PDB file of C-alpha atoms in Angstrom:
ATOM      1  CA  UNK A   1      10.614 -10.011  -8.447  1.00  0.00           C
ATOM      2  CA  UNK A   2       7.795  -7.426 -10.401  1.00  0.00           C
ATOM      3  CA  UNK A   3       5.873  -8.001 -13.528  1.00  0.00           C
ATOM      4  CA  UNK A   4       4.950  -5.487 -15.955  1.00  0.00           C
ATOM      5  CA  UNK A   5       1.618  -5.827 -14.200  1.00  0.00           C
ATOM      6  CA  UNK A   6       3.180  -5.183 -10.469  1.00  0.00           C
ATOM      7  CA  UNK A   7       5.205  -2.505 -11.694  1.00  0.00           C
ATOM      8  CA  UNK A   8       2.017  -0.439 -13.291  1.00  0.00           C
ATOM      9  CA  UNK A   9       0.372  -0.760  -9.815  1.00  0.00           C
ATOM     10  CA  UNK A  10       3.760   0.270  -7.961  1.00  0.00           C
ATOM     11  CA  UNK A  11       3.420   3.396 -10.334  1.00  0.00           C
ATOM     12  CA  UNK A  12       0.209   4.491  -9.656  1.00  0.00           C
ATOM     13  CA  UNK A  13       1.040   5.075  -6.160  1.00  0.00           C
ATOM     14  CA  UNK A  14      -0.490   8.301  -5.063  1.00  0.00           C
ATOM     15  CA  UNK A  15      -2.549   8.725  -8.691  1.00  0.00           C
ATOM     16  CA  UNK A  16      -5.397   7.099 -10.147  1.00  0.00           C
ATOM     17  CA  UNK A  17      -4.378   4.189 -13.042  1.00  0.00           C
ATOM     18  CA  UNK A  18      -4.097   5.809 -16.158  1.00  0.00           C
ATOM     19  CA  UNK A  19      -6.528   5.177 -19.392  1.00  0.00           C
ATOM     20  CA  UNK A  20      -3.679   3.957 -21.028  1.00  0.00           C
ATOM     21  CA  UNK A  21      -2.877   1.608 -17.951  1.00  0.00           C
ATOM     22  CA  UNK A  22      -6.223   0.278 -17.935  1.00  0.00           C
ATOM     23  CA  UNK A  23      -6.137  -0.474 -21.510  1.00  0.00           C
ATOM     24  CA  UNK A  24      -3.430  -2.549 -21.311  1.00  0.00           C
ATOM     25  CA  UNK A  25      -4.627  -4.075 -18.056  1.00  0.00           C
ATOM     26  CA  UNK A  26      -7.920  -5.031 -20.298  1.00  0.00           C
ATOM     27  CA  UNK A  27      -6.381  -6.191 -22.843  1.00  0.00           C
ATOM     28  CA  UNK A  28      -4.511  -8.664 -20.758  1.00  0.00           C
ATOM     29  CA  UNK A  29      -7.594  -9.613 -18.723  1.00  0.00           C
ATOM     30  CA  UNK A  30      -9.622 -10.656 -21.971  1.00  0.00           C
ATOM     31  CA  UNK A  31      -6.964 -13.072 -23.128  1.00  0.00           C
ATOM     32  CA  UNK A  32      -6.881 -14.565 -19.167  1.00  0.00           C
ATOM     33  CA  UNK A  33      -9.505 -17.417 -19.698  1.00  0.00           C
ATOM     34  CA  UNK A  34      -7.237 -18.910 -22.445  1.00  0.00           C
ATOM     35  CA  UNK A  35      -4.315 -18.258 -19.878  1.00  0.00           C
ATOM     36  CA  UNK A  36      -6.108 -20.167 -17.374  1.00  0.00           C
ATOM     37  CA  UNK A  37      -7.166 -22.913 -19.415  1.00  0.00           C
ATOM     38  CA  UNK A  38      -3.514 -23.149 -20.622  1.00  0.00           C
ATOM     39  CA  UNK A  39      -2.048 -23.779 -17.098  1.00  0.00           C
ATOM     40  CA  UNK A  40      -5.054 -26.401 -16.137  1.00  0.00           C
ATOM     41  CA  UNK A  41      -3.690 -28.432 -19.371  1.00  0.00           C
ATOM     42  CA  UNK A  42      -0.302 -28.361 -18.219  1.00  0.00           C
ATOM     43  CA  UNK A  43      -0.685 -29.185 -15.049  1.00  0.00           C
ATOM     44  CA  UNK A  44      -2.682 -32.349 -16.206  1.00  0.00           C
ATOM     45  CA  UNK A  45       0.175 -32.694 -18.742  1.00  0.00           C
ATOM     46  CA  UNK A  46       2.684 -32.904 -15.605  1.00  0.00           C
ATOM     47  CA  UNK A  47       0.786 -35.619 -14.160  1.00  0.00           C
ATOM     48  CA  UNK A  48       1.401 -37.759 -17.205  1.00  0.00           C
ATOM     49  CA  UNK A  49       4.978 -36.915 -17.990  1.00  0.00           C
ATOM     50  CA  UNK A  50       6.236 -37.609 -14.347  1.00  0.00           C
ATOM     51  CA  UNK A  51       5.100 -41.094 -14.990  1.00  0.00           C
ATOM     52  CA  UNK A  52       6.416 -41.398 -18.572  1.00  0.00           C
ATOM     53  CA  UNK A  53       9.502 -38.941 -18.967  1.00  0.00           C
ATOM     54  CA  UNK A  54      11.908 -41.091 -17.181  1.00  0.00           C
ATOM     55  CA  UNK A  55      11.591 -44.415 -18.716  1.00  0.00           C
ATOM     56  CA  UNK A  56      11.292 -42.492 -22.218  1.00  0.00           C
ATOM     57  CA  UNK A  57      14.501 -40.714 -21.652  1.00  0.00           C
ATOM     58  CA  UNK A  58      15.963 -44.134 -20.622  1.00  0.00           C
ATOM     59  CA  UNK A  59      15.313 -45.566 -23.943  1.00  0.00           C
ATOM     60  CA  UNK A  60      15.871 -42.975 -26.400  1.00  0.00           C
ATOM     61  CA  UNK A  61      19.436 -41.963 -24.584  1.00  0.00           C
ATOM     62  CA  UNK A  62      20.474 -45.128 -22.857  1.00  0.00           C
ATOM     63  CA  UNK A  63      24.176 -44.043 -22.420  1.00  0.00           C
ATOM     64  CA  UNK A  64      23.383 -40.558 -20.610  1.00  0.00           C
ATOM     65  CA  UNK A  65      23.352 -40.976 -17.295  1.00  0.00           C
ATOM     66  CA  UNK A  66      22.539 -37.519 -16.190  1.00  0.00           C
ATOM     67  CA  UNK A  67      18.588 -38.812 -16.687  1.00  0.00           C
ATOM     68  CA  UNK A  68      18.011 -39.499 -13.173  1.00  0.00           C
ATOM     69  CA  UNK A  69      14.315 -39.195 -11.578  1.00  0.00           C
ATOM     70  CA  UNK A  70      15.391 -36.390  -9.908  1.00  0.00           C
ATOM     71  CA  UNK A  71      16.432 -34.422 -12.818  1.00  0.00           C
ATOM     72  CA  UNK A  72      13.186 -35.304 -14.098  1.00  0.00           C
ATOM     73  CA  UNK A  73      11.477 -34.016 -11.245  1.00  0.00           C
ATOM     74  CA  UNK A  74      13.452 -30.734 -11.435  1.00  0.00           C
ATOM     75  CA  UNK A  75      12.358 -29.991 -14.883  1.00  0.00           C
ATOM     76  CA  UNK A  76       9.245 -30.842 -14.398  1.00  0.00           C
ATOM     77  CA  UNK A  77       8.854 -28.199 -11.257  1.00  0.00           C
ATOM     78  CA  UNK A  78      10.326 -25.884 -14.138  1.00  0.00           C
ATOM     79  CA  UNK A  79       7.362 -26.217 -16.058  1.00  0.00           C
ATOM     80  CA  UNK A  80       5.171 -24.662 -13.397  1.00  0.00           C
ATOM     81  CA  UNK A  81       7.403 -21.582 -13.161  1.00  0.00           C
ATOM     82  CA  UNK A  82       6.681 -21.598 -17.532  1.00  0.00           C
ATOM     83  CA  UNK A  83       2.914 -21.771 -16.733  1.00  0.00           C
ATOM     84  CA  UNK A  84       3.354 -19.377 -13.998  1.00  0.00           C
ATOM     85  CA  UNK A  85       5.212 -16.756 -16.151  1.00  0.00           C
ATOM     86  CA  UNK A  86       2.866 -17.522 -19.016  1.00  0.00           C
ATOM     87  CA  UNK A  87      -0.410 -16.872 -17.065  1.00  0.00           C
ATOM     88  CA  UNK A  88       1.267 -13.266 -15.813  1.00  0.00           C
ATOM     89  CA  UNK A  89       2.389 -12.926 -19.736  1.00  0.00           C
ATOM     90  CA  UNK A  90       6.120 -12.153 -18.251  1.00  0.00           C
ATOM     91  CA  UNK A  91       8.953 -14.006 -19.725  1.00  0.00           C
ATOM     92  CA  UNK A  92      11.267 -12.152 -17.283  1.00  0.00           C
ATOM     93  CA  UNK A  93       9.194 -14.108 -14.525  1.00  0.00           C
ATOM     94  CA  UNK A  94      10.475 -17.383 -16.362  1.00  0.00           C
ATOM     95  CA  UNK A  95      13.965 -16.234 -16.937  1.00  0.00           C
ATOM     96  CA  UNK A  96      14.655 -15.116 -13.586  1.00  0.00           C
ATOM     97  CA  UNK A  97      13.183 -17.845 -11.583  1.00  0.00           C
ATOM     98  CA  UNK A  98      14.339 -20.676 -13.675  1.00  0.00           C
ATOM     99  CA  UNK A  99      16.501 -20.038 -16.802  1.00  0.00           C
ATOM    100  CA  UNK A 100      19.124 -18.080 -14.944  1.00  0.00           C
ATOM    101  CA  UNK A 101      19.824 -20.902 -12.132  1.00  0.00           C
ATOM    102  CA  UNK A 102      19.805 -23.637 -15.046  1.00  0.00           C
ATOM    103  CA  UNK A 103      22.117 -21.626 -17.329  1.00  0.00           C
ATOM    104  CA  UNK A 104      24.415 -21.584 -14.087  1.00  0.00           C
ATOM    105  CA  UNK A 105      23.836 -25.304 -13.368  1.00  0.00           C
ATOM    106  CA  UNK A 106      24.749 -26.471 -17.053  1.00  0.00           C
ATOM    107  CA  UNK A 107      27.710 -24.342 -16.627  1.00  0.00           C
ATOM    108  CA  UNK A 108      29.087 -25.386 -13.239  1.00  0.00           C
ATOM    109  CA  UNK A 109      28.830 -28.912 -13.582  1.00  0.00           C
ATOM    110  CA  UNK A 110      30.214 -28.766 -17.071  1.00  0.00           C
ATOM    111  CA  UNK A 111      27.182 -30.420 -18.682  1.00  0.00           C
ATOM    112  CA  UNK A 112      26.284 -31.106 -22.179  1.00  0.00           C
ATOM    113  CA  UNK A 113      23.815 -28.294 -22.637  1.00  0.00           C
ATOM    114  CA  UNK A 114      22.027 -30.649 -25.427  1.00  0.00           C
ATOM    115  CA  UNK A 115      21.183 -33.098 -22.719  1.00  0.00           C
ATOM    116  CA  UNK A 116      19.083 -30.579 -20.966  1.00  0.00           C
ATOM    117  CA  UNK A 117      17.583 -29.494 -24.392  1.00  0.00           C
ATOM    118  CA  UNK A 118      16.296 -32.987 -25.412  1.00  0.00           C
ATOM    119  CA  UNK A 119      14.583 -33.138 -22.309  1.00  0.00           C
ATOM    120  CA  UNK A 120      12.391 -30.435 -23.111  1.00  0.00           C
ATOM    121  CA  UNK A 121      12.234 -31.297 -26.581  1.00  0.00           C
ATOM    122  CA  UNK A 122      10.487 -34.664 -25.413  1.00  0.00           C
ATOM    123  CA  UNK A 123       8.075 -32.438 -23.014  1.00  0.00           C
ATOM    124  CA  UNK A 124       7.444 -30.358 -25.926  1.00  0.00           C
ATOM    125  CA  UNK A 125       6.453 -33.369 -28.375  1.00  0.00           C
ATOM    126  CA  UNK A 126       4.106 -34.655 -25.739  1.00  0.00           C
ATOM    127  CA  UNK A 127       2.770 -31.107 -25.269  1.00  0.00           C
ATOM    128  CA  UNK A 128       1.842 -31.170 -28.984  1.00  0.00           C
ATOM    129  CA  UNK A 129      -0.360 -34.165 -29.018  1.00  0.00           C
ATOM    130  CA  UNK A 130      -1.747 -33.065 -25.524  1.00  0.00           C
ATOM    131  CA  UNK A 131      -2.483 -29.213 -25.235  1.00  0.00           C
ATOM    132  CA  UNK A 132      -5.017 -27.473 -27.415  1.00  0.00           C
ATOM    133  CA  UNK A 133      -3.659 -25.525 -30.162  1.00  0.00           C
ATOM    134  CA  UNK A 134      -4.109 -22.155 -28.183  1.00  0.00           C
ATOM    135  CA  UNK A 135      -2.630 -23.504 -25.122  1.00  0.00           C
ATOM    136  CA  UNK A 136       0.711 -24.456 -27.504  1.00  0.00           C
ATOM    137  CA  UNK A 137       0.798 -21.151 -28.874  1.00  0.00           C
ATOM    138  CA  UNK A 138       0.759 -19.544 -25.494  1.00  0.00           C
ATOM    139  CA  UNK A 139       3.406 -21.886 -24.162  1.00  0.00           C
ATOM    140  CA  UNK A 140       5.556 -21.843 -27.429  1.00  0.00           C
ATOM    141  CA  UNK A 141       7.384 -18.592 -26.600  1.00  0.00           C
ATOM    142  CA  UNK A 142       8.754 -19.719 -22.882  1.00  0.00           C
ATOM    143  CA  UNK A 143       9.797 -23.084 -24.734  1.00  0.00           C
ATOM    144  CA  UNK A 144      11.453 -21.464 -27.611  1.00  0.00           C
ATOM    145  CA  UNK A 145      13.446 -19.102 -25.298  1.00  0.00           C
ATOM    146  CA  UNK A 146      14.583 -22.120 -23.437  1.00  0.00           C
ATOM    147  CA  UNK A 147      15.689 -23.967 -26.521  1.00  0.00           C
ATOM    148  CA  UNK A 148      17.629 -21.084 -27.563  1.00  0.00           C
ATOM    149  CA  UNK A 149      19.333 -20.615 -24.018  1.00  0.00           C
ATOM    150  CA  UNK A 150      20.306 -24.261 -24.165  1.00  0.00           C
ATOM    151  CA  UNK A 151      22.219 -23.745 -27.424  1.00  0.00           C
ATOM    152  CA  UNK A 152      25.832 -24.371 -27.176  1.00  0.00           C
ATOM    153  CA  UNK A 153      26.887 -20.353 -28.139  1.00  0.00           C
ATOM    154  CA  UNK A 154      23.832 -19.173 -26.134  1.00  0.00           C
ATOM    155  CA  UNK A 155      24.534 -20.942 -22.670  1.00  0.00           C
ATOM    156  CA  UNK A 156      26.983 -18.314 -21.607  1.00  0.00           C
ATOM    157  CA  UNK A 157      25.244 -15.310 -22.559  1.00  0.00           C
ATOM    158  CA  UNK A 158      22.385 -16.558 -20.920  1.00  0.00           C
ATOM    159  CA  UNK A 159      23.770 -16.162 -17.532  1.00  0.00           C
ATOM    160  CA  UNK A 160      24.302 -12.490 -17.942  1.00  0.00           C
ATOM    161  CA  UNK A 161      20.598 -11.876 -18.498  1.00  0.00           C
TER     162      UNK A 161
ATOM    163  CA  UNK B   1      -6.274  -9.956  -7.455  1.00  0.00           C
ATOM    164  CA  UNK B   2      -4.543 -11.182 -10.363  1.00  0.00           C
ATOM    165  CA  UNK B   3      -1.035  -9.706 -10.049  1.00  0.00           C
ATOM    166  CA  UNK B   4      -0.967 -10.559  -6.301  1.00  0.00           C
ATOM    167  CA  UNK B   5      -1.936 -14.064  -6.664  1.00  0.00           C
ATOM    168  CA  UNK B   6       0.093 -15.199  -9.477  1.00  0.00           C
ATOM    169  CA  UNK B   7       3.424 -13.740  -7.846  1.00  0.00           C
ATOM    170  CA  UNK B   8       2.478 -15.714  -4.405  1.00  0.00           C
ATOM    171  CA  UNK B   9       2.719 -19.005  -6.609  1.00  0.00           C
ATOM    172  CA  UNK B  10       6.170 -20.476  -5.962  1.00  0.00           C
ATOM    173  CA  UNK B  11       6.719 -23.811  -7.899  1.00  0.00           C
ATOM    174  CA  UNK B  12       3.083 -25.005  -7.726  1.00  0.00           C
ATOM    175  CA  UNK B  13       0.301 -24.362  -9.775  1.00  0.00           C
ATOM    176  CA  UNK B  14      -3.203 -22.221  -9.190  1.00  0.00           C
ATOM    177  CA  UNK B  15      -5.510 -24.109  -6.648  1.00  0.00           C
ATOM    178  CA  UNK B  16      -8.869 -24.584  -7.300  1.00  0.00           C
ATOM    179  CA  UNK B  17     -10.008 -21.665  -5.159  1.00  0.00           C
ATOM    180  CA  UNK B  18      -7.520 -19.308  -6.723  1.00  0.00           C
ATOM    181  CA  UNK B  19      -8.663 -20.199 -10.183  1.00  0.00           C
ATOM    182  CA  UNK B  20     -12.214 -19.640  -9.217  1.00  0.00           C
ATOM    183  CA  UNK B  21     -11.627 -16.453  -7.411  1.00  0.00           C
ATOM    184  CA  UNK B  22      -9.698 -14.987 -10.508  1.00  0.00           C
ATOM    185  CA  UNK B  23     -12.567 -16.249 -12.825  1.00  0.00           C
ATOM    186  CA  UNK B  24     -15.168 -14.560 -10.835  1.00  0.00           C
ATOM    187  CA  UNK B  25     -13.233 -11.447 -10.414  1.00  0.00           C
ATOM    188  CA  UNK B  26     -12.752 -11.376 -14.340  1.00  0.00           C
ATOM    189  CA  UNK B  27     -16.304 -11.120 -14.775  1.00  0.00           C
ATOM    190  CA  UNK B  28     -16.561  -7.765 -12.858  1.00  0.00           C
ATOM    191  CA  UNK B  29     -13.773  -6.214 -14.655  1.00  0.00           C
ATOM    192  CA  UNK B  30     -15.563  -4.385 -17.113  1.00  0.00           C
ATOM    193  CA  UNK B  31     -18.012  -2.898 -14.694  1.00  0.00           C
ATOM    194  CA  UNK B  32     -14.696  -1.995 -12.190  1.00  0.00           C
ATOM    195  CA  UNK B  33     -13.248  -0.382 -14.609  1.00  0.00           C
ATOM    196  CA  UNK B  34     -16.468   2.132 -15.534  1.00  0.00           C
ATOM    197  CA  UNK B  35     -16.854   2.492 -11.847  1.00  0.00           C
ATOM    198  CA  UNK B  36     -13.071   3.534 -11.633  1.00  0.00           C
ATOM    199  CA  UNK B  37     -13.907   5.992 -14.558  1.00  0.00           C
ATOM    200  CA  UNK B  38     -16.768   7.287 -12.433  1.00  0.00           C
ATOM    201  CA  UNK B  39     -14.529   7.754  -9.476  1.00  0.00           C
ATOM    202  CA  UNK B  40     -12.108   9.974 -11.353  1.00  0.00           C
ATOM    203  CA  UNK B  41     -15.039  12.247 -12.850  1.00  0.00           C
ATOM    204  CA  UNK B  42     -16.799  12.900  -9.267  1.00  0.00           C
ATOM    205  CA  UNK B  43     -13.646  12.795  -6.973  1.00  0.00           C
ATOM    206  CA  UNK B  44     -13.409  16.308  -7.104  1.00  0.00           C
ATOM    207  CA  UNK B  45     -17.157  16.904  -6.179  1.00  0.00           C
ATOM    208  CA  UNK B  46     -16.920  14.560  -3.690  1.00  0.00           C
ATOM    209  CA  UNK B  47     -13.949  15.964  -1.659  1.00  0.00           C
ATOM    210  CA  UNK B  48     -15.976  19.266  -2.352  1.00  0.00           C
ATOM    211  CA  UNK B  49     -19.096  18.569  -0.413  1.00  0.00           C
ATOM    212  CA  UNK B  50     -17.029  17.065   2.532  1.00  0.00           C
ATOM    213  CA  UNK B  51     -14.971  20.232   2.959  1.00  0.00           C
ATOM    214  CA  UNK B  52     -17.883  22.418   2.714  1.00  0.00           C
ATOM    215  CA  UNK B  53     -19.451  20.385   5.510  1.00  0.00           C
ATOM    216  CA  UNK B  54     -16.373  19.949   7.587  1.00  0.00           C
ATOM    217  CA  UNK B  55     -15.924  23.947   7.538  1.00  0.00           C
ATOM    218  CA  UNK B  56     -19.496  24.309   8.650  1.00  0.00           C
ATOM    219  CA  UNK B  57     -18.893  21.654  11.629  1.00  0.00           C
ATOM    220  CA  UNK B  58     -15.389  22.928  12.489  1.00  0.00           C
ATOM    221  CA  UNK B  59     -15.327  26.918  12.123  1.00  0.00           C
ATOM    222  CA  UNK B  60     -12.114  27.304  14.136  1.00  0.00           C
ATOM    223  CA  UNK B  61     -10.079  24.643  12.726  1.00  0.00           C
ATOM    224  CA  UNK B  62      -9.051  27.069   9.726  1.00  0.00           C
ATOM    225  CA  UNK B  63      -7.405  29.255  12.416  1.00  0.00           C
ATOM    226  CA  UNK B  64      -5.422  26.490  13.816  1.00  0.00           C
ATOM    227  CA  UNK B  65      -4.311  24.791  10.541  1.00  0.00           C
ATOM    228  CA  UNK B  66      -4.572  27.756   7.605  1.00  0.00           C
ATOM    229  CA  UNK B  67      -4.087  25.367   4.685  1.00  0.00           C
ATOM    230  CA  UNK B  68      -5.759  22.431   6.632  1.00  0.00           C
ATOM    231  CA  UNK B  69      -9.200  22.317   4.349  1.00  0.00           C
ATOM    232  CA  UNK B  70      -7.298  22.705   1.373  1.00  0.00           C
ATOM    233  CA  UNK B  71      -4.637  20.000   2.170  1.00  0.00           C
ATOM    234  CA  UNK B  72      -7.665  17.971   3.228  1.00  0.00           C
ATOM    235  CA  UNK B  73      -9.127  18.547  -0.214  1.00  0.00           C
ATOM    236  CA  UNK B  74      -6.435  17.495  -1.990  1.00  0.00           C
ATOM    237  CA  UNK B  75      -6.118  14.363   0.291  1.00  0.00           C
ATOM    238  CA  UNK B  76      -9.701  13.195  -0.044  1.00  0.00           C
ATOM    239  CA  UNK B  77      -9.399  13.307  -4.033  1.00  0.00           C
ATOM    240  CA  UNK B  78      -6.157  11.257  -3.648  1.00  0.00           C
ATOM    241  CA  UNK B  79      -7.866   8.973  -0.975  1.00  0.00           C
ATOM    242  CA  UNK B  80     -10.911   8.425  -3.527  1.00  0.00           C
ATOM    243  CA  UNK B  81      -8.354   7.875  -6.317  1.00  0.00           C
ATOM    244  CA  UNK B  82      -6.522   5.264  -4.477  1.00  0.00           C
ATOM    245  CA  UNK B  83      -9.729   3.293  -3.303  1.00  0.00           C
ATOM    246  CA  UNK B  84     -10.736   3.346  -6.871  1.00  0.00           C
ATOM    247  CA  UNK B  85      -7.391   1.552  -7.828  1.00  0.00           C
ATOM    248  CA  UNK B  86      -7.928  -1.069  -4.994  1.00  0.00           C
ATOM    249  CA  UNK B  87     -11.547  -1.545  -6.255  1.00  0.00           C
ATOM    250  CA  UNK B  88     -10.764  -2.251  -9.719  1.00  0.00           C
ATOM    251  CA  UNK B  89      -7.947  -4.394  -8.949  1.00  0.00           C
ATOM    252  CA  UNK B  90     -10.017  -6.204  -6.177  1.00  0.00           C
ATOM    253  CA  UNK B  91      -7.697  -6.363  -3.187  1.00  0.00           C
ATOM    254  CA  UNK B  92      -6.661  -4.224  -0.465  1.00  0.00           C
ATOM    255  CA  UNK B  93      -3.617  -5.597   0.420  1.00  0.00           C
ATOM    256  CA  UNK B  94      -1.486  -3.950  -2.149  1.00  0.00           C
ATOM    257  CA  UNK B  95      -2.788  -0.258  -1.174  1.00  0.00           C
ATOM    258  CA  UNK B  96      -2.348  -0.997   2.351  1.00  0.00           C
ATOM    259  CA  UNK B  97       0.986  -1.729   1.518  1.00  0.00           C
ATOM    260  CA  UNK B  98       1.964   1.209  -0.286  1.00  0.00           C
ATOM    261  CA  UNK B  99      -0.474   3.620   0.733  1.00  0.00           C
ATOM    262  CA  UNK B 100      -2.469   2.983   3.859  1.00  0.00           C
ATOM    263  CA  UNK B 101       0.057   2.459   6.377  1.00  0.00           C
ATOM    264  CA  UNK B 102       2.327   5.363   5.337  1.00  0.00           C
ATOM    265  CA  UNK B 103      -0.822   7.876   5.315  1.00  0.00           C
ATOM    266  CA  UNK B 104      -1.854   6.670   8.621  1.00  0.00           C
ATOM    267  CA  UNK B 105       1.475   7.732   9.978  1.00  0.00           C
ATOM    268  CA  UNK B 106       1.276  11.203   8.377  1.00  0.00           C
ATOM    269  CA  UNK B 107      -2.445  11.351   9.973  1.00  0.00           C
ATOM    270  CA  UNK B 108      -0.997  10.598  13.161  1.00  0.00           C
ATOM    271  CA  UNK B 109       1.671  13.255  13.035  1.00  0.00           C
ATOM    272  CA  UNK B 110      -0.987  15.842  12.636  1.00  0.00           C
ATOM    273  CA  UNK B 111      -2.900  15.727  15.766  1.00  0.00           C
ATOM    274  CA  UNK B 112      -6.201  15.555  14.163  1.00  0.00           C
ATOM    275  CA  UNK B 113      -8.859  13.822  16.816  1.00  0.00           C
ATOM    276  CA  UNK B 114     -10.344  10.684  16.452  1.00  0.00           C
ATOM    277  CA  UNK B 115     -13.946  12.725  15.871  1.00  0.00           C
ATOM    278  CA  UNK B 116     -12.677  14.838  13.461  1.00  0.00           C
ATOM    279  CA  UNK B 117     -11.457  11.558  11.463  1.00  0.00           C
ATOM    280  CA  UNK B 118     -14.745   9.862  11.808  1.00  0.00           C
ATOM    281  CA  UNK B 119     -16.573  12.780  10.856  1.00  0.00           C
ATOM    282  CA  UNK B 120     -14.622  13.678   7.674  1.00  0.00           C
ATOM    283  CA  UNK B 121     -14.836   9.620   6.416  1.00  0.00           C
ATOM    284  CA  UNK B 122     -18.457   9.782   7.476  1.00  0.00           C
ATOM    285  CA  UNK B 123     -19.152  12.716   5.181  1.00  0.00           C
ATOM    286  CA  UNK B 124     -16.714  10.999   2.652  1.00  0.00           C
ATOM    287  CA  UNK B 125     -18.865   7.648   2.314  1.00  0.00           C
ATOM    288  CA  UNK B 126     -22.125   9.772   2.683  1.00  0.00           C
ATOM    289  CA  UNK B 127     -20.978  11.804  -0.354  1.00  0.00           C
ATOM    290  CA  UNK B 128     -19.975   8.582  -2.357  1.00  0.00           C
ATOM    291  CA  UNK B 129     -23.127   6.840  -1.618  1.00  0.00           C
ATOM    292  CA  UNK B 130     -25.196  10.388  -3.093  1.00  0.00           C
ATOM    293  CA  UNK B 131     -22.928  11.011  -5.778  1.00  0.00           C
ATOM    294  CA  UNK B 132     -22.119   7.555  -7.562  1.00  0.00           C
ATOM    295  CA  UNK B 133     -24.505   5.180  -9.429  1.00  0.00           C
ATOM    296  CA  UNK B 134     -26.059   2.202  -7.090  1.00  0.00           C
ATOM    297  CA  UNK B 135     -23.730   0.021  -9.088  1.00  0.00           C
ATOM    298  CA  UNK B 136     -20.272   1.829  -8.641  1.00  0.00           C
ATOM    299  CA  UNK B 137     -20.866   2.529  -4.843  1.00  0.00           C
ATOM    300  CA  UNK B 138     -21.674  -1.364  -4.310  1.00  0.00           C
ATOM    301  CA  UNK B 139     -18.124  -2.140  -5.824  1.00  0.00           C
ATOM    302  CA  UNK B 140     -16.552   1.074  -3.848  1.00  0.00           C
ATOM    303  CA  UNK B 141     -18.034   0.541  -0.370  1.00  0.00           C
ATOM    304  CA  UNK B 142     -16.128  -2.419   0.908  1.00  0.00           C
ATOM    305  CA  UNK B 143     -12.969  -0.700   0.133  1.00  0.00           C
ATOM    306  CA  UNK B 144     -13.742   2.857   1.124  1.00  0.00           C
ATOM    307  CA  UNK B 145     -15.165   1.384   4.272  1.00  0.00           C
ATOM    308  CA  UNK B 146     -11.891  -0.589   4.794  1.00  0.00           C
ATOM    309  CA  UNK B 147      -9.979   2.744   4.124  1.00  0.00           C
ATOM    310  CA  UNK B 148     -12.101   4.661   6.327  1.00  0.00           C
ATOM    311  CA  UNK B 149     -11.868   2.173   9.132  1.00  0.00           C
ATOM    312  CA  UNK B 150      -8.014   1.749   9.055  1.00  0.00           C
ATOM    313  CA  UNK B 151      -7.536   5.646   8.816  1.00  0.00           C
ATOM    314  CA  UNK B 152      -9.814   6.788  11.300  1.00  0.00           C
ATOM    315  CA  UNK B 153      -8.274   4.453  13.689  1.00  0.00           C
ATOM    316  CA  UNK B 154      -6.140   6.835  15.505  1.00  0.00           C
ATOM    317  CA  UNK B 155      -4.435   7.606  18.912  1.00  0.00           C
ATOM    318  CA  UNK B 156      -6.383  10.723  20.494  1.00  0.00           C
ATOM    319  CA  UNK B 157      -3.954  13.836  20.616  1.00  0.00           C
ATOM    320  CA  UNK B 158      -2.837  15.533  23.546  1.00  0.00           C
ATOM    321  CA  UNK B 159      -3.411  18.841  21.731  1.00  0.00           C
ATOM    322  CA  UNK B 160      -6.124  20.737  20.478  1.00  0.00           C
ATOM    323  CA  UNK B 161      -5.645  21.969  16.843  1.00  0.00           C
ATOM    324  CA  UNK B 162      -9.452  21.508  15.919  1.00  0.00           C
ATOM    325  CA  UNK B 163     -11.121  23.657  17.824  1.00  0.00           C
ATOM    326  CA  UNK B 164     -15.141  23.627  18.467  1.00  0.00           C
ATOM    327  CA  UNK B 165     -17.106  21.040  16.846  1.00  0.00           C
ATOM    328  CA  UNK B 166     -20.733  21.939  15.733  1.00  0.00           C
ATOM    329  CA  UNK B 167     -23.704  19.516  15.463  1.00  0.00           C
ATOM    330  CA  UNK B 168     -23.836  18.525  11.925  1.00  0.00           C
ATOM    331  CA  UNK B 169     -25.367  21.266   9.338  1.00  0.00           C
TER     332      UNK B 169
END
């Protein structure tokens, strides 16, 4: 798939990058060190989450059978795609590589979207405590979009994205 | 480099090496931007000098190909621009995928001799060295040498559409 950046590069075949394109790239580069730090922080958080998330979900929602280790692992892997999209400053990447897939699974398995939403809420709670303020700010739009796509009314529209 | 590295990540975080390569590249981004601007400003002048020299070295070429030098001039400006893009992006895989292989197939089709291509690219590289500031040349040179090496690696043509080659003037 293409990101805004790779689309610029493809558009410049047989011509030099324009000032406008260079300006956009340079602004992105300026914010890149913070994105790299945020990605590192999320990576460190994943290590901690892997050990605690399963137990905490069981304790918090004892009646939900969905919360197995495998699901938790899948959700943690989605964090990697979220971090990748944040690094690329490309929400489309997260939508195409994770959210659309998740939307289909929720619908096909007839799951209650709130059960997935609650996992991400717990991850966000942990992230709020562990990530620096700037890293939280960079990750927030992706968490928000994900939460929004899992509200019951939004599950079907999310599939058409 | 950044775009390619990030798209290559599949269900994983950056490796330590990828992160440090990106950080190293980012520290050079402003200088690369200035170098690209310099390449844009001087690309026509570099092409002018190459073509002037090639006209002297291959005086019969225009009889075989009346528009050959004009097209060559256009292509050298384009090549300098594409080289500058690759230098700015910090990698040559993208330019090779999009441009180099395609352009090489065009060059194969026009029956230019390997010697003709070597002479052209030698003059092109020398022109860049004379024209660019040292910093810009240092950044452009690895990509330009890569392009010259890829594009001059052509099979010898059975047809003579070049004419006499004179010693360097």
